[in-house]
mmCIF file of C-alpha atoms in Angstrom:
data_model
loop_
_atom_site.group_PDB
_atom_site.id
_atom_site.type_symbol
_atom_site.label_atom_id
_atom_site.label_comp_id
_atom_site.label_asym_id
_atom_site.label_seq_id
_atom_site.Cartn_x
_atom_site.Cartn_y
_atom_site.Cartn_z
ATOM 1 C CA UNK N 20 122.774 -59.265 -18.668
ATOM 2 C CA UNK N 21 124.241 -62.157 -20.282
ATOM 3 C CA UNK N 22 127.655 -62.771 -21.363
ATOM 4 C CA UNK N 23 127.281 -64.139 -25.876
ATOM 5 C CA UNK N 24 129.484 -66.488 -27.375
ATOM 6 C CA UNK N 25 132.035 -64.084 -28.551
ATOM 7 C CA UNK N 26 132.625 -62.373 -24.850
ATOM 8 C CA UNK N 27 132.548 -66.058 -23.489
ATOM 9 C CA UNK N 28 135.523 -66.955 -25.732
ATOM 10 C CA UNK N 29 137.206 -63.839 -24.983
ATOM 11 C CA UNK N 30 137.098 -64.443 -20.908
ATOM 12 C CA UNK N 31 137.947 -68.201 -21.394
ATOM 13 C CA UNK N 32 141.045 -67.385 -23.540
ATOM 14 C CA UNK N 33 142.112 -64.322 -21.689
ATOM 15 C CA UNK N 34 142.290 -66.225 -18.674
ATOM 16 C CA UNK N 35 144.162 -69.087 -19.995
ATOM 17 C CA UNK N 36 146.252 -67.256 -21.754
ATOM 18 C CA UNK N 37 147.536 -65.245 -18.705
ATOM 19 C CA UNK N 38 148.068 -68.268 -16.370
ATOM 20 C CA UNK N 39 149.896 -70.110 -19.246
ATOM 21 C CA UNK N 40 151.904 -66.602 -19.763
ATOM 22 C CA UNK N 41 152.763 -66.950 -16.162
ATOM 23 C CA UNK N 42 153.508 -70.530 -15.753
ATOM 24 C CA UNK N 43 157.402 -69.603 -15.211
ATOM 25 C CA UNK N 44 156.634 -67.177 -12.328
ATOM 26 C CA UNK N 45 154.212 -69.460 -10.698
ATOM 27 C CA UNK N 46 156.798 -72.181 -10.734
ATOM 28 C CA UNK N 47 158.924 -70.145 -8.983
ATOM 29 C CA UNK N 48 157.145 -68.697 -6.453
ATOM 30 C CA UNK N 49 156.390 -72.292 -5.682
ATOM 31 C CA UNK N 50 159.934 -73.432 -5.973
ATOM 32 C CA UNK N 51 160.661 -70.686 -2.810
ATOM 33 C CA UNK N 52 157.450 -72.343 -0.884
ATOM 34 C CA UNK N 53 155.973 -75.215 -2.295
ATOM 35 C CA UNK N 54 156.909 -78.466 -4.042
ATOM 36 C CA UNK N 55 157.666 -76.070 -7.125
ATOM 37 C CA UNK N 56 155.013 -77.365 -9.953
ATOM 38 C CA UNK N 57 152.175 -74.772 -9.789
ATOM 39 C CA UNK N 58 153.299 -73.592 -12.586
ATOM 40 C CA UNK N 59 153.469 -76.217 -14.714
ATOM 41 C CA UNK N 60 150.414 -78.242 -13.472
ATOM 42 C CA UNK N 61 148.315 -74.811 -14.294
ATOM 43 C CA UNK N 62 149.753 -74.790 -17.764
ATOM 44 C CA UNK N 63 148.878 -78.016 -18.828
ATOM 45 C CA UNK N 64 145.383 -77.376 -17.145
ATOM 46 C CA UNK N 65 144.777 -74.332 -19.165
ATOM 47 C CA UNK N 66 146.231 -75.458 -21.979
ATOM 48 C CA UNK N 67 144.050 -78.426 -22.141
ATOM 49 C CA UNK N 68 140.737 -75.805 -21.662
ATOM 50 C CA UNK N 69 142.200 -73.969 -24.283
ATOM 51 C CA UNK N 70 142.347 -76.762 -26.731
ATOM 52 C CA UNK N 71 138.732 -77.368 -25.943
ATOM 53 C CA UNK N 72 137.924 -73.561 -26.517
ATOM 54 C CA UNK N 73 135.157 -73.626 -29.585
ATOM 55 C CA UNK N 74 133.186 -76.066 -27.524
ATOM 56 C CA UNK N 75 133.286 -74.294 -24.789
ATOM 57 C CA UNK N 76 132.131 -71.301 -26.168
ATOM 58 C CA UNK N 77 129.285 -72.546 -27.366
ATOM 59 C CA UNK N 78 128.178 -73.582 -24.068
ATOM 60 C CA UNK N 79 125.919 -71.306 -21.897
ATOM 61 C CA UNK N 80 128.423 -69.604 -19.533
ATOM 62 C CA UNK N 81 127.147 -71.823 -16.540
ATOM 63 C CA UNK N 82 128.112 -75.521 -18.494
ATOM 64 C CA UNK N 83 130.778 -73.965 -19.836
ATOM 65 C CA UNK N 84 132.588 -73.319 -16.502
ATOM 66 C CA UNK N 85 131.162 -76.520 -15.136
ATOM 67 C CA UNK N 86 133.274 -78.306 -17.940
ATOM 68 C CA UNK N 87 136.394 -76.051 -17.558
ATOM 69 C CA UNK N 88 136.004 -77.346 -13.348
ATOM 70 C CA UNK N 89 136.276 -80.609 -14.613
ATOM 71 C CA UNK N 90 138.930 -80.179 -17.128
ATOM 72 C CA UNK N 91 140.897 -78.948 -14.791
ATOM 73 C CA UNK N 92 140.342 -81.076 -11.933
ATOM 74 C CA UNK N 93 141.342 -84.264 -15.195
ATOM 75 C CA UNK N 94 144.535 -82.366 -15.738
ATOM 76 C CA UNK N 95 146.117 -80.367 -13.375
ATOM 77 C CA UNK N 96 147.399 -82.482 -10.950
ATOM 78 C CA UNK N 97 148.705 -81.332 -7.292
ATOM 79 C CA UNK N 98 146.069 -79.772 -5.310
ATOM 80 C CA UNK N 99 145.731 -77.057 -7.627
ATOM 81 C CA UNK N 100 143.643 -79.130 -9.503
ATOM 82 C CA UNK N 101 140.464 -79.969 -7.020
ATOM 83 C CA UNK N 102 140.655 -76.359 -5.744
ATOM 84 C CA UNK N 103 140.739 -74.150 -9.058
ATOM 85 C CA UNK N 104 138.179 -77.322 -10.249
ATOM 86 C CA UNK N 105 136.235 -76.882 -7.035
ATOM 87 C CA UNK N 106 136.047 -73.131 -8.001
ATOM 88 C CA UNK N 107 134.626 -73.389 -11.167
ATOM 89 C CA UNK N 108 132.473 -76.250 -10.604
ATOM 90 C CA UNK N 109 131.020 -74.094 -8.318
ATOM 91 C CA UNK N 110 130.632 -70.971 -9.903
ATOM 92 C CA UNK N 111 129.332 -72.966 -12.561
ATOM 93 C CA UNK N 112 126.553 -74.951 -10.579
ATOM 94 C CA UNK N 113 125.419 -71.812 -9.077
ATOM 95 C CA UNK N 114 125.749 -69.191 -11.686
ATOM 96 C CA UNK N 115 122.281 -68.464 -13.294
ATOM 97 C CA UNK N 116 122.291 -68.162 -17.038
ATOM 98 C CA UNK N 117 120.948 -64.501 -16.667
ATOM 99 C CA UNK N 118 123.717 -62.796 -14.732
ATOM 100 C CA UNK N 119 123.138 -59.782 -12.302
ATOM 101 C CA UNK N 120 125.747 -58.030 -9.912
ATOM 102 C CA UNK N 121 124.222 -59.912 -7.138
ATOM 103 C CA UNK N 122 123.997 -63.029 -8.528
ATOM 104 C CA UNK N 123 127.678 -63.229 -9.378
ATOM 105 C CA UNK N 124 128.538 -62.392 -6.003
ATOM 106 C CA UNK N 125 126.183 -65.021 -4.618
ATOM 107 C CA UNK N 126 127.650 -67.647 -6.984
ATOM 108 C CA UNK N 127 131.179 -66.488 -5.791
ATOM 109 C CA UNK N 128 130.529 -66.819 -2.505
ATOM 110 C CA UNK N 129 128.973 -70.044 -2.392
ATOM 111 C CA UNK N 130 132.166 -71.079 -4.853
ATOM 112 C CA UNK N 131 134.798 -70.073 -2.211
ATOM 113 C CA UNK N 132 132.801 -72.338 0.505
ATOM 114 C CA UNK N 133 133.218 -75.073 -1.309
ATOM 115 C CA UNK N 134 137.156 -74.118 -2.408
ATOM 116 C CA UNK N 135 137.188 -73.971 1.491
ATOM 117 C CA UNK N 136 135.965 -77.201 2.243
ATOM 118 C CA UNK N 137 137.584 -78.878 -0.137
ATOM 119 C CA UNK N 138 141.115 -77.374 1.386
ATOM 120 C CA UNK N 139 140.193 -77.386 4.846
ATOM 121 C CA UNK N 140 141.173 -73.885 5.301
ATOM 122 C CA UNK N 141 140.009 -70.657 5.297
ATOM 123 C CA UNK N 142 140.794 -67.031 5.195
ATOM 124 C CA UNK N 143 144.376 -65.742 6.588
ATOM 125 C CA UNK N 144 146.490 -68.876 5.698
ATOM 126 C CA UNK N 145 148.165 -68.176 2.782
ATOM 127 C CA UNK N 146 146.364 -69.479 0.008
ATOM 128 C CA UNK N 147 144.141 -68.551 -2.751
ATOM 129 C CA UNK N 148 141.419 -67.678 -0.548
ATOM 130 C CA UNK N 149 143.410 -64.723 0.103
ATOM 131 C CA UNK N 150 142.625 -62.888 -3.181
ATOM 132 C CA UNK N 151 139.193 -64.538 -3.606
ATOM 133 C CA UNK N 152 137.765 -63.317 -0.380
ATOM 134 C CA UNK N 153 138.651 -59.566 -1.023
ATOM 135 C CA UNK N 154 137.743 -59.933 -4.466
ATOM 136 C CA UNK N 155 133.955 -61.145 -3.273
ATOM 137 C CA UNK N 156 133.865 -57.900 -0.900
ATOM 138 C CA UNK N 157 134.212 -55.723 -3.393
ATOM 139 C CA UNK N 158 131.728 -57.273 -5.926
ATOM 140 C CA UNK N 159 129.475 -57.028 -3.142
ATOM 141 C CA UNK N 160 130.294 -53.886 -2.260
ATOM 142 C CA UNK N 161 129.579 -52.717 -5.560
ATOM 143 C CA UNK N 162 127.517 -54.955 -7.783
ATOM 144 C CA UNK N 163 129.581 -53.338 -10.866
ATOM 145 C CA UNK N 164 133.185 -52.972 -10.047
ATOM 146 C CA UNK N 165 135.260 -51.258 -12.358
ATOM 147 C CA UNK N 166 137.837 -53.493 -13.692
ATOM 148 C CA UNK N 167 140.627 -51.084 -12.193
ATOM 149 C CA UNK N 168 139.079 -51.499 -8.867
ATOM 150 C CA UNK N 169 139.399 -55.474 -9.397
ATOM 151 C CA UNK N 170 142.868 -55.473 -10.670
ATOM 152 C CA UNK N 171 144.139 -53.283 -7.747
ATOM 153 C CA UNK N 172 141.876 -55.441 -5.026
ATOM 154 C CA UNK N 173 143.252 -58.898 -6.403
ATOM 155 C CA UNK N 174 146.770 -57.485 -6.915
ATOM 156 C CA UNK N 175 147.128 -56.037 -3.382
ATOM 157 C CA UNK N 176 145.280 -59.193 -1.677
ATOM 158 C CA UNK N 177 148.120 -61.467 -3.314
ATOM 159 C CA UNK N 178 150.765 -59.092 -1.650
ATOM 160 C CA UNK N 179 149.571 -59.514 1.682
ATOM 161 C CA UNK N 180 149.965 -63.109 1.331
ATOM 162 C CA UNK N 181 153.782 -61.935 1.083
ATOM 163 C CA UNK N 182 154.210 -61.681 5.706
ATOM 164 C CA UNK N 183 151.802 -64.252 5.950
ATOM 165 C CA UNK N 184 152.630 -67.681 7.707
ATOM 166 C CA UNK N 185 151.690 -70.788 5.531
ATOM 167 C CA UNK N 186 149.213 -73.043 7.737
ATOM 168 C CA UNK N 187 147.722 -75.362 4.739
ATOM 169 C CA UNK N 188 149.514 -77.011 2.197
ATOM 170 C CA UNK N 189 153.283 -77.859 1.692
ATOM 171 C CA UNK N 190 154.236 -74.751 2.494
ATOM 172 C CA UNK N 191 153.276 -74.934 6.199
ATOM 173 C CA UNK N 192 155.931 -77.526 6.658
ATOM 174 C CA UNK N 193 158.551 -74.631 5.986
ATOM 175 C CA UNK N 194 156.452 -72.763 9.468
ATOM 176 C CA UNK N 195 158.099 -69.346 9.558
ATOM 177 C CA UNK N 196 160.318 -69.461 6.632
ATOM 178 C CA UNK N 197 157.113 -69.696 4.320
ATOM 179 C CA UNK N 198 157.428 -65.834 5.342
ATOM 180 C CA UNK N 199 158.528 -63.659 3.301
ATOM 181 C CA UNK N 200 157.116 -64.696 -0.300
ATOM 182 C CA UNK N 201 153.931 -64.824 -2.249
ATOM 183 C CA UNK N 202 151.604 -67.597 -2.032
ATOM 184 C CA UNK N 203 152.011 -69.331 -5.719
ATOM 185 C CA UNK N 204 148.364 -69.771 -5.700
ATOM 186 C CA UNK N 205 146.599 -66.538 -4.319
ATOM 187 C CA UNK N 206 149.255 -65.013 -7.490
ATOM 188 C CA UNK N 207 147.437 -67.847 -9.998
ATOM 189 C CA UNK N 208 144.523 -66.633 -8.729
ATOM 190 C CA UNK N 209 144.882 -62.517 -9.169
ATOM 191 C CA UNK N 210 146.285 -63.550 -12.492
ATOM 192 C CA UNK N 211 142.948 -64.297 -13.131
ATOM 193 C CA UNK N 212 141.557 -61.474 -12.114
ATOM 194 C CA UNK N 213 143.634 -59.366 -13.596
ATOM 195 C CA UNK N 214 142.590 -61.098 -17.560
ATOM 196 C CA UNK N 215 138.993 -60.366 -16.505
ATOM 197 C CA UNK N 216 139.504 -56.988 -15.779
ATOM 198 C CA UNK N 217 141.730 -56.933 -19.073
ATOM 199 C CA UNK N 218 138.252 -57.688 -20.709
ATOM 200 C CA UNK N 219 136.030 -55.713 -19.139
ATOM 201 C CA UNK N 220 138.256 -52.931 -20.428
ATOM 202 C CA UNK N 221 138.434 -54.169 -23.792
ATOM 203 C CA UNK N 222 141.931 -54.495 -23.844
ATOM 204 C CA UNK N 223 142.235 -57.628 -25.628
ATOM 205 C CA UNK W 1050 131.686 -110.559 -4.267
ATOM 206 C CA UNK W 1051 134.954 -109.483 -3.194
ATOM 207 C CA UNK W 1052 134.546 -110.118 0.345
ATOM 208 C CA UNK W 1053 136.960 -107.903 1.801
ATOM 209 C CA UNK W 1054 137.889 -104.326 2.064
ATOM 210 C CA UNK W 1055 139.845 -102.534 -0.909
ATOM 211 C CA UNK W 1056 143.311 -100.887 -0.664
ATOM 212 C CA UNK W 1057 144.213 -98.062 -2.855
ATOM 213 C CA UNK W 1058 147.612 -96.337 -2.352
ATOM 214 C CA UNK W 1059 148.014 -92.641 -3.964
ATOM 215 C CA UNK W 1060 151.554 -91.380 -3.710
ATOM 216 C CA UNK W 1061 152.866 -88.184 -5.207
ATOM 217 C CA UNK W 1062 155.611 -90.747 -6.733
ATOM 218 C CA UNK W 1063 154.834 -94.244 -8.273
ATOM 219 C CA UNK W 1064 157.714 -95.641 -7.036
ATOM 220 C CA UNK W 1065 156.562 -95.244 -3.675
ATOM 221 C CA UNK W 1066 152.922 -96.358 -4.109
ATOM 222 C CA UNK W 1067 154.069 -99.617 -6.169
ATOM 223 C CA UNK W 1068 156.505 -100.492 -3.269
ATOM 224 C CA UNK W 1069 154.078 -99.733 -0.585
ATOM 225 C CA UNK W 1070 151.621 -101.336 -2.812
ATOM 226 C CA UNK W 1071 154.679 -104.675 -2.537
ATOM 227 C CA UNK W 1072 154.765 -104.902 0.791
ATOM 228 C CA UNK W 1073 151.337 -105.035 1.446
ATOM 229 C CA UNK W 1074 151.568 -107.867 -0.744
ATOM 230 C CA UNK W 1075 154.283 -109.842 0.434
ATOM 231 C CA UNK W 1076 153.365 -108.741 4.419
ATOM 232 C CA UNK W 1077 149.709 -109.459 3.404
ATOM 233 C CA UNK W 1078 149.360 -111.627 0.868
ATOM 234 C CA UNK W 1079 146.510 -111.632 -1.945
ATOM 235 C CA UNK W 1080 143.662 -111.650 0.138
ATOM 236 C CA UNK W 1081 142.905 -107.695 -0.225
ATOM 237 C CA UNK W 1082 142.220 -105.796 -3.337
ATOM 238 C CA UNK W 1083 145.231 -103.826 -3.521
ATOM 239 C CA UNK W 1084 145.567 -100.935 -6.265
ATOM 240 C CA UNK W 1085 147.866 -97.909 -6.182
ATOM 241 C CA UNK W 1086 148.692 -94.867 -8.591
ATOM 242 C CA UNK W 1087 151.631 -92.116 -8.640
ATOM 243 C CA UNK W 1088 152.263 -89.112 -10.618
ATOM 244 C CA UNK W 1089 150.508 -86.177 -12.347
ATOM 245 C CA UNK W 1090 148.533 -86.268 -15.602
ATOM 246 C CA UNK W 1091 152.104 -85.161 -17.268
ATOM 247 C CA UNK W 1092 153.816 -87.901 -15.779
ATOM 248 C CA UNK W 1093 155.655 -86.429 -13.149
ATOM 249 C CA UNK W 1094 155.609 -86.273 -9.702
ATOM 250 C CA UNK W 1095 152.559 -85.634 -8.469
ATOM 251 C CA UNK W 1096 148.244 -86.991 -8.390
ATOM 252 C CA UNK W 1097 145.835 -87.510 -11.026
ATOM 253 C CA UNK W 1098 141.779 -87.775 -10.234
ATOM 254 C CA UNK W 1099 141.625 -90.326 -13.167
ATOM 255 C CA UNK W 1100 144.216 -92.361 -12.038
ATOM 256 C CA UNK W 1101 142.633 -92.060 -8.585
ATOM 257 C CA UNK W 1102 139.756 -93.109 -9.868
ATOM 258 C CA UNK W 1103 140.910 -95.948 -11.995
ATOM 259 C CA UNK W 1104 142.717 -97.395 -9.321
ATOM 260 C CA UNK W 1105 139.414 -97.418 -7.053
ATOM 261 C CA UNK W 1106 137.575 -99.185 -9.105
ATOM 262 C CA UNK W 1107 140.475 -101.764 -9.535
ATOM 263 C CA UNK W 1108 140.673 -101.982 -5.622
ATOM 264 C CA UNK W 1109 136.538 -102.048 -5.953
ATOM 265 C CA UNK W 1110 135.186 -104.120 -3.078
ATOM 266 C CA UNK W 1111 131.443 -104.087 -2.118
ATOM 267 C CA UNK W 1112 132.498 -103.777 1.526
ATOM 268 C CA UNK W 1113 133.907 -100.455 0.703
ATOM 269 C CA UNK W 1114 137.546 -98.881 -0.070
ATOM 270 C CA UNK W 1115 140.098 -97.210 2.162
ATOM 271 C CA UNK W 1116 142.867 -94.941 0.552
ATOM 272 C CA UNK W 1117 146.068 -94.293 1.994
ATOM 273 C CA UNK W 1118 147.469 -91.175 0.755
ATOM 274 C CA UNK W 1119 150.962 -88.795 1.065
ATOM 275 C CA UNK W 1120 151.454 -85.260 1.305
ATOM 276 C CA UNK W 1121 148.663 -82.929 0.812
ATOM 277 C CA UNK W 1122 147.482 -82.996 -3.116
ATOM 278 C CA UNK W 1123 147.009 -86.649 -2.896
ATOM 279 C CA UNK W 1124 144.392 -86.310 -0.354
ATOM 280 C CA UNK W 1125 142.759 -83.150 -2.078
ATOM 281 C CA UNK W 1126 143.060 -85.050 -4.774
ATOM 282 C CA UNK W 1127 141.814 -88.597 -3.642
ATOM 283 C CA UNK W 1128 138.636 -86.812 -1.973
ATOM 284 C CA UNK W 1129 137.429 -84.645 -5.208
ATOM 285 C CA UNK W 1130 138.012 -88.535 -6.795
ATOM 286 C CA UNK W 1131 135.959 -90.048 -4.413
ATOM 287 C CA UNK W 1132 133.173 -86.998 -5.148
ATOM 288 C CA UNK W 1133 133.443 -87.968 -8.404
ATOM 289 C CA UNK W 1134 132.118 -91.894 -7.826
ATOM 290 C CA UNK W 1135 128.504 -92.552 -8.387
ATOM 291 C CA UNK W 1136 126.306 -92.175 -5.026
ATOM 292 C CA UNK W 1137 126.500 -95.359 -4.002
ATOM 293 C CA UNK W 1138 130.246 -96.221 -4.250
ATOM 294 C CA UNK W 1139 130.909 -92.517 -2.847
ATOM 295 C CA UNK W 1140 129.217 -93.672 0.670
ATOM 296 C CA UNK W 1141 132.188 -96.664 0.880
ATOM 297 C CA UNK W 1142 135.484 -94.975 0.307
ATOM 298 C CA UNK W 1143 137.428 -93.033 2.755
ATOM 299 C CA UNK W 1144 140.468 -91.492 2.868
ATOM 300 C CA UNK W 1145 142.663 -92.395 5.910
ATOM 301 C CA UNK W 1146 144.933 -89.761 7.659
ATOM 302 C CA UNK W 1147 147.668 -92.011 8.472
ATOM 303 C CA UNK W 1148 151.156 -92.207 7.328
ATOM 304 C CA UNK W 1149 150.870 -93.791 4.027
ATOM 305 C CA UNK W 1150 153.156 -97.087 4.221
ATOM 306 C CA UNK W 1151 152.752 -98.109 7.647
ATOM 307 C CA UNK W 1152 149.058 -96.872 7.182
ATOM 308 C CA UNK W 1153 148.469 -99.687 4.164
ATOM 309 C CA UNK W 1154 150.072 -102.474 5.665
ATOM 310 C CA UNK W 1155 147.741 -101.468 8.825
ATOM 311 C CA UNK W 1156 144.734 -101.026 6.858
ATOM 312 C CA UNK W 1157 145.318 -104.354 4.729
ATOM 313 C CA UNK W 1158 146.068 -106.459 7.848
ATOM 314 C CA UNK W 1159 143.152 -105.702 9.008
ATOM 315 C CA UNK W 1160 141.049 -105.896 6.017
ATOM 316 C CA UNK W 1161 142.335 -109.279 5.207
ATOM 317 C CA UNK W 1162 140.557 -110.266 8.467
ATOM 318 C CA UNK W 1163 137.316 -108.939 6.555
ATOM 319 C CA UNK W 1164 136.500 -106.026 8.861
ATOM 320 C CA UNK W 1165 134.759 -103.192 8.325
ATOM 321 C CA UNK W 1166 135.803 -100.270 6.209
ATOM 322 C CA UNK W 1167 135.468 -98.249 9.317
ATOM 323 C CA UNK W 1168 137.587 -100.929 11.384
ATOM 324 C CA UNK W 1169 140.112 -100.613 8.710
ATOM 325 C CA UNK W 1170 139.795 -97.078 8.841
ATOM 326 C CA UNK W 1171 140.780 -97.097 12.172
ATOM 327 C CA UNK W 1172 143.700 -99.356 12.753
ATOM 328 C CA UNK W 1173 145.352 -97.321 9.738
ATOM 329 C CA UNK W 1174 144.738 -94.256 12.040
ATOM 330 C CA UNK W 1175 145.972 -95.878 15.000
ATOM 331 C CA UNK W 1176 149.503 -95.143 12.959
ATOM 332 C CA UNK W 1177 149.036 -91.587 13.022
ATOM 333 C CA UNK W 1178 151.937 -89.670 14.725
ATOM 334 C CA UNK W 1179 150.181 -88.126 17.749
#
């Protein structure tokens, strides 16, 4: 299986397109918890991929996600920026060009170590690793997910960050008031999700 | 050469890394290469990896560079911008947990001594709150 030029251009631009859709939200769930820029640093992030889309897409899906880690890591800003950077980076550098259920979970996984180590955190603290870890259970659960089974994984995993107590980030600072709302980036990141499953079901 | 260690102070706001960046100077003197950067790639409050970047090789000393950092993006941020140095500068920049003004006046004070980047390293942390 590999992903053509057309489908690359799709994912790129569905995904960019929904964070930049949801820039307002962001913002404010990191207004209740944060320092209140997520969404605006992911904006102009995505919308700087997005101007770079035709090159992009002409890439093999590995360089091309490579580029969009670095691009992102240029413009983002905060800390979003070396984490969602660190995540494609690594998808990128460990994605082979011929993709296979098992290989994008492998990739995945070895992604969200180094979106670990580059936050210092892990699992269970209110942060994007939240909806990335369920998300890698159930592509390796089942090598080919149905999109519906992705959306509703990702979409539940960013509620649970809702009780949880903040321990990385500026939102630790808060303690035990950072419970009681969605973590801004575990949201960014089942936004994501959710405009891949969007194209797996042909629905853009 | 540049003899001693660099400074580089990343703040979320550049008003606060150029006055840290000040009172290094004037507490300090001109004896350290001193470089600092604020704000996001849109110009407000926030980090920037170039920036980061920029101001490390401004800073650039071949005894190595120590970064003094604020909240929590600027030190995500200052370590992918330290990944992002070729091999051999990567091995002689850290990033010092310590708070961020007292940590650069610290860290220059004892750089203008022409320690080590690890010595420097270390009296900065020496300001951590325990």
């Amino acid at each position: 299986m590999t992903v053509d030029a057309r489908l690359q251009k799709m994912l790129i631009e569905t995904v960019a397109q929904q964070v930049i859709a949801h820039a307002d939200e962001l913002t404010r769930l990191d207004q209740a918890i944060g320092d209140g820029d997520h969404g605006i640093n992911m904006r102009r992030g995505f919308e700087a991929v997005l101007s770079e889309l035709p090159v992009l897409s002409e890439k093999s899906l590995p360089e091309a996600l490579k580029a969009i880690g670095t691009k992102l890591v240029m413009t983002v800003g905060g800390a979003s920026g070396p984490l969602y950077g660190t995540l494609f980076l690594g998808l990128g550098r460990a994605l082979p060009v011929e993709l296979s259920g098992t290989a994008i979970a492998e990739a995945l996984a070895s992604a969200i170590d180094a979106v670990k180590a580059r936050g210092k955190s892990d699992v269970g603290q209110k942060t994007m690793l939240d909806v990335l870890a369920p998300v890698l259970e159930e592509v390796r659960s089942d090598p080919h997910p149905l999109p519906e089974r992705l959306r509703a994984v990702a979409v539940a995993a960013a509620e649970a960050t809702i009780p949880m107590k903040a321990i990385r980030g500026r939102a630790s600072f808060l303690g035990e008031r950072s419970i009681g709302h969605m973590d801004p980036g575990a949201r960014s990141t089942a936004l994501m999700v959710e405009a891949i499953a969007d194209v797996m079901e042909g629905k853009t | 050469m540049k003899r001693n260690v660099g400074i580089v102070i990343v703040s979320h706001s550049p008003d606060i890394a150029r006055g840290t960046a000040d009172m290094v100077r004037q507490m300090v003197g001109e004896k350290v290469p001193l470089a600092w950067c604020g704000g996001d790639p849109g110009g407000g409050l926030g980090t920037s990896v170039e920036a980061i970047i920029a101001a490390i090789q401004k800073a650039w000393s071949e005894k190595g560079v120590a970064i003094l950092v604020d909240l929590g993006g600027a030190e995500t941020n200052s370590e992918m911008a330290v990944e992002m140095l070729s091999e051999e500068r990567r091995e002689r920049v850290v990033v010092c947990n310590a708070p961020i003004v007292e940590g650069a006046v610290m860290a220059a004070t004892e750089a203008s001594a022409g320690s080590s980047l690890d010595q420097v390293r270390q009296t900065a942390e020496e300001m951590r709150p325990a």
